[in-house]
Amino acid sequence: MNVPVKATLETQQTLSFLKEIGIDVIEKELGETFLPGLSLGPNCIYIDYDKLQYPGDILHEAGHLAVTTAAERKLVGTDNIAAEWPTQAEEMGAILWSFAAANHLGLPIEFVFHPNGYKNESDWLISNFNTENYIGLPFLEWIGLCLGKDRAGKENKPAFPAMLKWMRD
């Protein structure tokens, strides 16, 4: 018997986490979207569970909201968001943020970095992250979400993948 994607333990953990950190999830019917069954709106993620193929993509989309400034988060999904959003730095930050979130939730890295995502670079990302080559870490540190090993040691705080906070101010 197949469990509906919305009811899986991993999806429920993800949804609970997003609620806890202040990202709204709104269930609604979606047309064709870049990631099947997912779309971003102002301060929220829209999910069409009938079309969602990879629930780990929810964390990636949440990462986009999390690394975006609070002022810009209100504009996501509208015509008022900057044409260049997300920037390349924000894209890399969202990828690394989703790794940290999966790690925080105790989910396997493959939950987010599935073989059909990330322009066929999932294995490369997994390999880098598993060897603590955290591409995007300077950006996440710069926006105040976490600390790299050196700075964390100096400040006596936990190093990435631990997060100081989950949402950019």
Coordinates of C-alpha atoms in Angstrom, one line a residue:
M1 CA 0.0 0.0 0.0
N2 CA 1.4 3.4 -1.0
V3 CA 1.3 6.1 1.6
P4 CA 0.2 9.5 0.1
V5 CA 3.2 11.8 -0.2
K6 CA 1.6 14.3 2.2
A7 CA 1.3 11.6 4.9
T8 CA 4.9 10.3 4.8
L9 CA 6.9 10.8 8.0
E10 CA 9.5 12.8 6.1
T11 CA 7.0 15.2 4.6
Q12 CA 5.3 15.6 8.0
Q13 CA 8.6 16.4 9.6
T14 CA 9.4 18.9 6.9
L15 CA 6.0 20.6 7.2
S16 CA 6.2 20.7 11.0
F17 CA 9.7 22.3 10.8
L18 CA 8.6 24.9 8.3
K19 CA 5.7 25.9 10.5
E20 CA 8.1 26.1 13.5
I21 CA 10.4 28.5 11.7
G22 CA 7.6 30.7 10.2
I23 CA 7.3 29.5 6.6
D24 CA 3.6 29.1 5.7
V25 CA 2.7 26.1 3.5
I26 CA -0.6 26.5 1.5
E27 CA -2.1 23.5 -0.3
K28 CA -3.6 24.5 -3.6
E29 CA -4.0 23.2 -7.1
L30 CA -1.1 24.3 -9.3
G31 CA -0.5 24.3 -13.1
E32 CA 2.8 23.6 -14.6
T33 CA 5.7 24.8 -12.3
F34 CA 9.5 24.6 -12.4
L35 CA 9.4 22.0 -9.7
P36 CA 6.3 19.8 -10.1
G37 CA 3.7 20.5 -7.4
L38 CA 5.6 23.5 -5.9
S39 CA 5.5 27.2 -6.2
L40 CA 6.6 30.2 -4.1
G41 CA 4.4 33.0 -3.0
P42 CA 4.7 35.9 -0.5
N43 CA 6.2 34.4 2.6
C44 CA 4.8 31.0 1.6
I45 CA 5.2 27.8 -0.3
Y46 CA 2.3 26.5 -2.4
I47 CA 2.0 22.7 -2.7
D48 CA -0.1 20.6 -5.0
Y49 CA 0.4 17.2 -3.4
D50 CA -1.2 15.5 -6.5
K51 CA 1.7 16.8 -8.6
L52 CA 4.5 16.8 -6.1
Q53 CA 7.2 14.3 -7.2
Y54 CA 10.0 14.8 -4.7
P55 CA 9.0 16.0 -1.2
G56 CA 12.6 17.0 -0.5
D57 CA 12.1 19.8 -3.0
I58 CA 9.9 21.4 -0.3
L59 CA 13.1 22.1 1.7
H60 CA 14.9 23.6 -1.3
E61 CA 12.0 26.0 -1.9
A62 CA 11.9 26.8 1.8
G63 CA 15.6 27.6 1.5
H64 CA 14.9 30.2 -1.1
L65 CA 12.5 32.0 1.3
A66 CA 14.9 31.6 4.2
V67 CA 17.9 33.2 2.5
T68 CA 15.9 36.1 1.1
T69 CA 15.6 39.3 3.1
A70 CA 12.3 39.7 5.1
A71 CA 11.4 42.7 2.9
E72 CA 11.9 40.7 -0.3
R73 CA 10.1 37.6 1.1
K74 CA 6.9 39.6 1.0
L75 CA 7.4 40.1 -2.8
V76 CA 8.2 36.5 -3.8
G77 CA 5.7 35.2 -6.3
T78 CA 4.6 38.7 -7.3
D79 CA 5.6 41.0 -10.2
N80 CA 7.4 43.3 -7.7
I81 CA 10.2 40.8 -6.9
A82 CA 13.5 41.7 -8.6
A83 CA 13.9 40.1 -12.0
E84 CA 17.3 38.7 -10.9
W85 CA 15.8 37.0 -7.8
P86 CA 17.2 34.6 -6.7
T87 CA 20.8 35.6 -7.2
Q88 CA 23.4 33.0 -7.8
A89 CA 24.5 33.5 -4.2
E90 CA 21.0 33.0 -3.0
E91 CA 20.6 29.8 -5.1
M92 CA 23.7 28.3 -3.6
G93 CA 22.6 29.5 -0.1
A94 CA 19.2 27.8 -0.6
I95 CA 20.9 24.6 -1.6
L96 CA 23.2 24.6 1.4
W97 CA 20.3 25.7 3.7
S98 CA 18.3 22.7 2.5
F99 CA 21.2 20.4 3.4
A100 CA 21.4 21.9 6.9
A101 CA 17.6 21.5 7.3
A102 CA 17.7 17.9 6.3
N103 CA 20.6 17.3 8.6
H104 CA 18.7 19.1 11.5
L105 CA 15.6 16.9 10.8
G106 CA 17.7 13.7 10.7
L107 CA 16.6 13.0 7.1
P108 CA 18.9 11.3 4.6
I109 CA 20.7 13.8 2.3
E110 CA 19.2 12.0 -0.7
F111 CA 15.8 13.2 0.5
V112 CA 16.7 16.6 -0.8
F113 CA 19.4 15.8 -3.3
H114 CA 17.5 13.2 -5.3
P115 CA 18.9 11.9 -8.6
N116 CA 16.4 13.9 -10.7
G117 CA 17.3 17.3 -9.3
Y118 CA 19.9 19.9 -9.3
K119 CA 20.7 19.7 -13.0
N120 CA 22.0 16.1 -12.5
E121 CA 24.6 17.4 -10.0
S122 CA 23.0 15.7 -6.9
D123 CA 25.8 13.2 -6.5
W124 CA 28.4 16.0 -6.8
L125 CA 26.6 18.1 -4.1
I126 CA 26.2 15.0 -1.8
S127 CA 29.9 14.2 -2.2
N128 CA 30.9 17.8 -1.4
F129 CA 28.7 18.1 1.6
N130 CA 29.6 14.7 3.0
T131 CA 33.3 15.8 2.9
E132 CA 32.4 19.2 4.5
N133 CA 33.0 21.1 1.4
Y134 CA 30.1 23.4 2.0
I135 CA 29.6 25.4 -1.2
G136 CA 27.7 28.5 -0.3
L137 CA 28.8 28.6 3.3
P138 CA 30.4 32.1 3.0
F139 CA 27.0 33.5 1.9
L140 CA 25.1 31.8 4.7
E141 CA 27.7 33.1 7.2
W142 CA 27.6 36.6 5.7
I143 CA 23.8 36.8 6.1
G144 CA 24.1 35.6 9.8
L145 CA 22.5 32.2 9.6
C146 CA 25.5 30.1 10.6
L147 CA 29.2 30.0 11.3
G148 CA 32.0 28.2 9.6
K149 CA 34.4 26.1 11.6
D150 CA 37.0 28.8 12.2
R151 CA 34.7 31.5 13.3
A152 CA 32.5 29.1 15.3
G153 CA 35.6 28.0 17.2
K154 CA 36.7 31.6 18.0
E155 CA 33.2 32.5 19.1
N156 CA 32.6 29.2 21.0
K157 CA 29.4 28.5 19.0
P158 CA 28.4 25.5 17.0
A159 CA 29.7 25.3 13.4
F160 CA 27.7 24.6 10.3
P161 CA 25.7 22.4 9.6
A162 CA 24.3 23.7 12.9
M163 CA 22.4 27.0 12.3
L164 CA 22.3 30.0 14.5
K165 CA 18.9 30.9 13.0
W166 CA 16.8 29.6 10.1
M167 CA 15.5 32.9 8.5
R168 CA 17.4 35.9 7.2
D169 CA 16.4 39.2 8.7

